[in-house]
PDB file of C-alpha atoms in Angstrom:
ATOM      1  CA  MET A   1     123.260 119.945 118.350  1.00 52.00           C
ATOM      2  CA  SER A   2     119.624 119.747 119.322  1.00 58.00           C
ATOM      3  CA  SER A   3     117.340 116.932 118.298  1.00 60.00           C
ATOM      4  CA  SER A   4     115.239 119.319 116.212  1.00 66.00           C
ATOM      5  CA  THR A   5     118.312 120.526 114.289  1.00 69.00           C
ATOM      6  CA  THR A   6     119.114 116.902 113.538  1.00 88.00           C
ATOM      7  CA  SER A   7     115.554 116.303 112.266  1.00 93.00           C
ATOM      8  CA  TYR A   8     115.753 119.263 109.896  1.00 96.00           C
ATOM      9  CA  GLN A   9     119.156 118.160 108.595  1.00 96.00           C
ATOM     10  CA  ALA A  10     117.909 114.596 108.092  1.00 96.00           C
ATOM     11  CA  TYR A  11     114.808 115.846 106.252  1.00 97.00           C
ATOM     12  CA  GLU A  12     116.985 117.919 103.938  1.00 96.00           C
ATOM     13  CA  SER A  13     119.425 115.038 103.450  1.00 97.00           C
ATOM     14  CA  ASN A  14     116.530 112.734 102.552  1.00 97.00           C
ATOM     15  CA  MET A  15     115.378 115.285  99.964  1.00 97.00           C
ATOM     16  CA  GLU A  16     118.831 115.087  98.386  1.00 96.00           C
ATOM     17  CA  PHE A  17     118.579 111.273  98.249  1.00 97.00           C
ATOM     18  CA  PHE A  18     115.350 111.533  96.240  1.00 97.00           C
ATOM     19  CA  ARG A  19     116.723 114.278  93.984  1.00 96.00           C
ATOM     20  CA  LEU A  20     119.394 111.855  92.743  1.00 95.00           C
ATOM     21  CA  PHE A  21     116.659 110.049  90.830  1.00 96.00           C
ATOM     22  CA  GLY A  22     116.435 113.009  88.450  1.00 94.00           C
ATOM     23  CA  THR A  23     119.272 111.427  86.453  1.00 94.00           C
ATOM     24  CA  LYS A  24     117.597 108.015  86.039  1.00 95.00           C
ATOM     25  CA  GLU A  25     115.648 106.784  83.036  1.00 96.00           C
ATOM     26  CA  GLU A  26     111.915 107.457  83.237  1.00 96.00           C
ATOM     27  CA  ALA A  27     111.053 103.811  82.478  1.00 96.00           C
ATOM     28  CA  GLU A  28     113.133 102.684  85.480  1.00 95.00           C
ATOM     29  CA  LEU A  29     111.403 105.232  87.736  1.00 96.00           C
ATOM     30  CA  ASN A  30     107.958 104.037  86.645  1.00 96.00           C
ATOM     31  CA  THR A  31     108.673 100.348  87.311  1.00 95.00           C
ATOM     32  CA  PRO A  32     107.396  99.007  90.658  1.00 95.00           C
ATOM     33  CA  ILE A  33     110.293  98.448  93.081  1.00 94.00           C
ATOM     34  CA  SER A  34     108.995  94.912  93.643  1.00 90.00           C
ATOM     35  CA  ASN A  35     105.853  92.923  92.988  1.00 90.00           C
ATOM     36  CA  GLY A  36     102.783  94.748  94.326  1.00 90.00           C
ATOM     37  CA  LYS A  37     104.776  97.823  95.399  1.00 93.00           C
ATOM     38  CA  TRP A  38     104.931 101.387  94.137  1.00 96.00           C
ATOM     39  CA  SER A  39     107.479 102.680  91.645  1.00 96.00           C
ATOM     40  CA  VAL A  40     110.172 105.166  92.683  1.00 97.00           C
ATOM     41  CA  LYS A  41     108.136 107.923  91.016  1.00 97.00           C
ATOM     42  CA  GLU A  42     105.064 106.929  93.044  1.00 97.00           C
ATOM     43  CA  ILE A  43     107.077 106.812  96.276  1.00 97.00           C
ATOM     44  CA  ILE A  44     108.424 110.307  95.599  1.00 97.00           C
ATOM     45  CA  GLY A  45     104.898 111.481  94.756  1.00 97.00           C
ATOM     46  CA  HIS A  46     103.549 109.935  97.954  1.00 97.00           C
ATOM     47  CA  ILE A  47     106.186 111.713 100.057  1.00 98.00           C
ATOM     48  CA  TYR A  48     105.670 114.980  98.164  1.00 98.00           C
ATOM     49  CA  TYR A  49     101.914 114.812  98.800  1.00 97.00           C
ATOM     50  CA  TRP A  50     102.457 114.317 102.546  1.00 97.00           C
ATOM     51  CA  ASP A  51     104.913 117.248 102.568  1.00 98.00           C
ATOM     52  CA  LEU A  52     102.220 119.355 100.911  1.00 97.00           C
ATOM     53  CA  PHE A  53      99.722 118.308 103.596  1.00 97.00           C
ATOM     54  CA  LEU A  54     102.153 119.245 106.354  1.00 98.00           C
ATOM     55  CA  LEU A  55     102.924 122.595 104.745  1.00 98.00           C
ATOM     56  CA  GLU A  56      99.323 123.593 104.037  1.00 97.00           C
ATOM     57  CA  THR A  57      97.407 121.982 106.917  1.00 97.00           C
ATOM     58  CA  MET A  58      99.681 121.241 109.850  1.00 97.00           C
ATOM     59  CA  VAL A  59     102.323 123.988 109.987  1.00 97.00           C
ATOM     60  CA  PRO A  60      99.779 126.832 110.305  1.00 96.00           C
ATOM     61  CA  GLU A  61      98.492 125.221 113.537  1.00 96.00           C
ATOM     62  CA  MET A  62     101.925 124.650 115.088  1.00 97.00           C
ATOM     63  CA  LYS A  63     101.748 127.166 117.902  1.00 94.00           C
ATOM     64  CA  GLU A  64     101.789 126.955 121.673  1.00 94.00           C
ATOM     65  CA  SER A  65      98.879 124.763 122.818  1.00 93.00           C
ATOM     66  CA  GLY A  66      97.780 124.415 119.208  1.00 94.00           C
ATOM     67  CA  VAL A  67      95.733 121.430 118.132  1.00 95.00           C
ATOM     68  CA  LEU A  68      96.648 120.101 114.734  1.00 96.00           C
ATOM     69  CA  PRO A  69      93.955 118.296 112.768  1.00 96.00           C
ATOM     70  CA  ASP A  70      93.985 114.513 112.829  1.00 95.00           C
ATOM     71  CA  PHE A  71      95.833 112.904 109.957  1.00 95.00           C
ATOM     72  CA  PRO A  72      93.557 111.907 107.089  1.00 95.00           C
ATOM     73  CA  ASP A  73      92.835 108.242 106.443  1.00 96.00           C
ATOM     74  CA  HIS A  74      96.195 107.003 105.160  1.00 94.00           C
ATOM     75  CA  ASP A  75      94.827 104.688 102.458  1.00 95.00           C
ATOM     76  CA  ASP A  76      92.533 107.365 100.996  1.00 96.00           C
ATOM     77  CA  TYR A  77      95.222 110.019 101.186  1.00 96.00           C
ATOM     78  CA  ASN A  78      97.832 107.777  99.589  1.00 95.00           C
ATOM     79  CA  GLU A  79      95.432 106.976  96.740  1.00 96.00           C
ATOM     80  CA  LYS A  80      94.921 110.724  96.167  1.00 96.00           C
ATOM     81  CA  ALA A  81      98.701 111.142  96.186  1.00 96.00           C
ATOM     82  CA  ILE A  82      99.163 108.540  93.456  1.00 96.00           C
ATOM     83  CA  GLN A  83      96.405 110.142  91.382  1.00 96.00           C
ATOM     84  CA  SER A  84      97.865 113.630  91.864  1.00 95.00           C
ATOM     85  CA  ILE A  85     101.258 112.791  90.401  1.00 95.00           C
ATOM     86  CA  LYS A  86      99.684 111.973  87.035  1.00 94.00           C
ATOM     87  CA  ARG A  87      99.661 115.731  86.373  1.00 96.00           C
ATOM     88  CA  PHE A  88     103.467 115.763  86.204  1.00 97.00           C
ATOM     89  CA  PRO A  89     104.807 115.029  82.716  1.00 95.00           C
ATOM     90  CA  ASP A  90     107.750 113.093  84.163  1.00 96.00           C
ATOM     91  CA  THR A  91     109.631 112.350  87.358  1.00 96.00           C
ATOM     92  CA  LYS A  92     111.995 115.291  86.831  1.00 96.00           C
ATOM     93  CA  ALA A  93     109.045 117.729  86.985  1.00 97.00           C
ATOM     94  CA  LEU A  94     107.725 115.944  90.091  1.00 98.00           C
ATOM     95  CA  LEU A  95     111.175 116.184  91.709  1.00 98.00           C
ATOM     96  CA  GLU A  96     111.307 119.930  91.035  1.00 97.00           C
ATOM     97  CA  GLU A  97     107.965 120.434  92.776  1.00 98.00           C
ATOM     98  CA  PHE A  98     108.924 118.055  95.583  1.00 98.00           C
ATOM     99  CA  THR A  99     112.167 119.987  96.161  1.00 98.00           C
ATOM    100  CA  LEU A 100     110.426 123.380  96.239  1.00 98.00           C
ATOM    101  CA  THR A 101     107.784 122.074  98.633  1.00 98.00           C
ATOM    102  CA  ARG A 102     110.254 120.349 100.948  1.00 98.00           C
ATOM    103  CA  LYS A 103     112.506 123.431 101.115  1.00 98.00           C
ATOM    104  CA  GLU A 104     109.516 125.650 101.914  1.00 98.00           C
ATOM    105  CA  LEU A 105     108.298 123.188 104.546  1.00 98.00           C
ATOM    106  CA  ILE A 106     111.714 123.096 106.217  1.00 97.00           C
ATOM    107  CA  ARG A 107     112.024 126.895 106.081  1.00 97.00           C
ATOM    108  CA  LYS A 108     108.601 127.444 107.642  1.00 97.00           C
ATOM    109  CA  MET A 109     109.157 124.849 110.343  1.00 97.00           C
ATOM    110  CA  GLU A 110     112.625 126.181 111.211  1.00 96.00           C
ATOM    111  CA  ASN A 111     111.092 129.653 111.600  1.00 96.00           C
ATOM    112  CA  LEU A 112     108.635 128.394 114.221  1.00 97.00           C
ATOM    113  CA  ASN A 113     109.373 128.726 117.910  1.00 97.00           C
ATOM    114  CA  GLN A 114     111.062 125.356 118.501  1.00 96.00           C
ATOM    115  CA  GLU A 115     110.028 125.283 122.164  1.00 96.00           C
ATOM    116  CA  GLU A 116     106.295 125.588 121.596  1.00 95.00           C
ATOM    117  CA  THR A 117     104.227 122.443 122.005  1.00 97.00           C
ATOM    118  CA  PHE A 118     101.040 121.286 120.331  1.00 97.00           C
ATOM    119  CA  THR A 119      98.965 118.137 120.000  1.00 96.00           C
ATOM    120  CA  ILE A 120      97.364 116.292 117.102  1.00 96.00           C
ATOM    121  CA  GLY A 121      93.598 115.906 117.232  1.00 92.00           C
ATOM    122  CA  LYS A 122      92.288 114.649 120.569  1.00 89.00           C
ATOM    123  CA  LYS A 123      95.532 112.913 121.453  1.00 88.00           C
ATOM    124  CA  LYS A 124      97.445 113.979 124.549  1.00 89.00           C
ATOM    125  CA  ARG A 125     101.029 113.573 123.294  1.00 94.00           C
ATOM    126  CA  LYS A 126     102.757 116.925 122.943  1.00 96.00           C
ATOM    127  CA  PHE A 127     105.036 117.696 120.021  1.00 97.00           C
ATOM    128  CA  THR A 128     107.492 120.448 119.198  1.00 97.00           C
ATOM    129  CA  PRO A 129     108.135 121.261 115.538  1.00 97.00           C
ATOM    130  CA  GLY A 130     111.323 119.168 115.660  1.00 96.00           C
ATOM    131  CA  SER A 131     109.761 116.144 117.347  1.00 96.00           C
ATOM    132  CA  PHE A 132     106.848 116.281 114.909  1.00 97.00           C
ATOM    133  CA  LEU A 133     109.211 116.372 111.935  1.00 97.00           C
ATOM    134  CA  LYS A 134     111.110 113.402 113.353  1.00 96.00           C
ATOM    135  CA  MET A 135     108.045 111.222 112.594  1.00 95.00           C
ATOM    136  CA  PHE A 136     108.286 112.176 108.941  1.00 97.00           C
ATOM    137  CA  VAL A 137     112.039 111.640 108.817  1.00 97.00           C
ATOM    138  CA  GLY A 138     111.209 108.091 109.907  1.00 96.00           C
ATOM    139  CA  HIS A 139     108.582 107.893 107.160  1.00 96.00           C
ATOM    140  CA  ASP A 140     111.149 109.022 104.568  1.00 97.00           C
ATOM    141  CA  ASN A 141     113.680 106.525 105.906  1.00 97.00           C
ATOM    142  CA  HIS A 142     111.162 103.681 105.584  1.00 96.00           C
ATOM    143  CA  HIS A 143     110.735 104.440 101.886  1.00 96.00           C
ATOM    144  CA  ILE A 144     114.451 105.047 101.320  1.00 96.00           C
ATOM    145  CA  GLU A 145     115.170 101.583 102.729  1.00 95.00           C
ATOM    146  CA  GLN A 146     112.478 100.097 100.486  1.00 94.00           C
ATOM    147  CA  ILE A 147     114.164 101.633  97.443  1.00 95.00           C
ATOM    148  CA  LYS A 148     117.662 100.607  98.537  1.00 93.00           C
ATOM    149  CA  ASN A 149     116.493  97.036  99.119  1.00 90.00           C
ATOM    150  CA  GLN A 150     114.436  96.761  95.942  1.00 82.00           C
ATOM    151  CA  ALA A 151     114.476  93.565  93.989  1.00 51.00           C
ATOM    152  CA  VAL A 152     116.880  93.971  91.091  1.00 44.00           C
TER     153      VAL A 152
END
């Protein structure tokens, strides 16, 4: 099994982890996971918003010798993410949109030529679709661990 296949499977598996929150009480999902931290709903919204960025901005540039745009300022982008989820009436609606977006992102990335390499901004490091996605699997895993280790 190639490393890129593993990244796609992990990304899908992580989506399933977040989907399990669709059965939880809304009040629980809106409570910060610990003092000064986001709620589960906000974490899901944050991840959804990054998936949307990847789908709309990064994937179209993933071609041989392509140059993807630099990532936006993380603090500004994360603030926009938190603001954007206010449009969802509840976490279940957010999860539906997150699931659709993640599935579309995986589908589009799997359909790319997995051997082609590209860079991000002016940086020299070359990525393939699978190695790029691996960064975001790590990002998911960071937040999954936060949720699993939340103060009870």
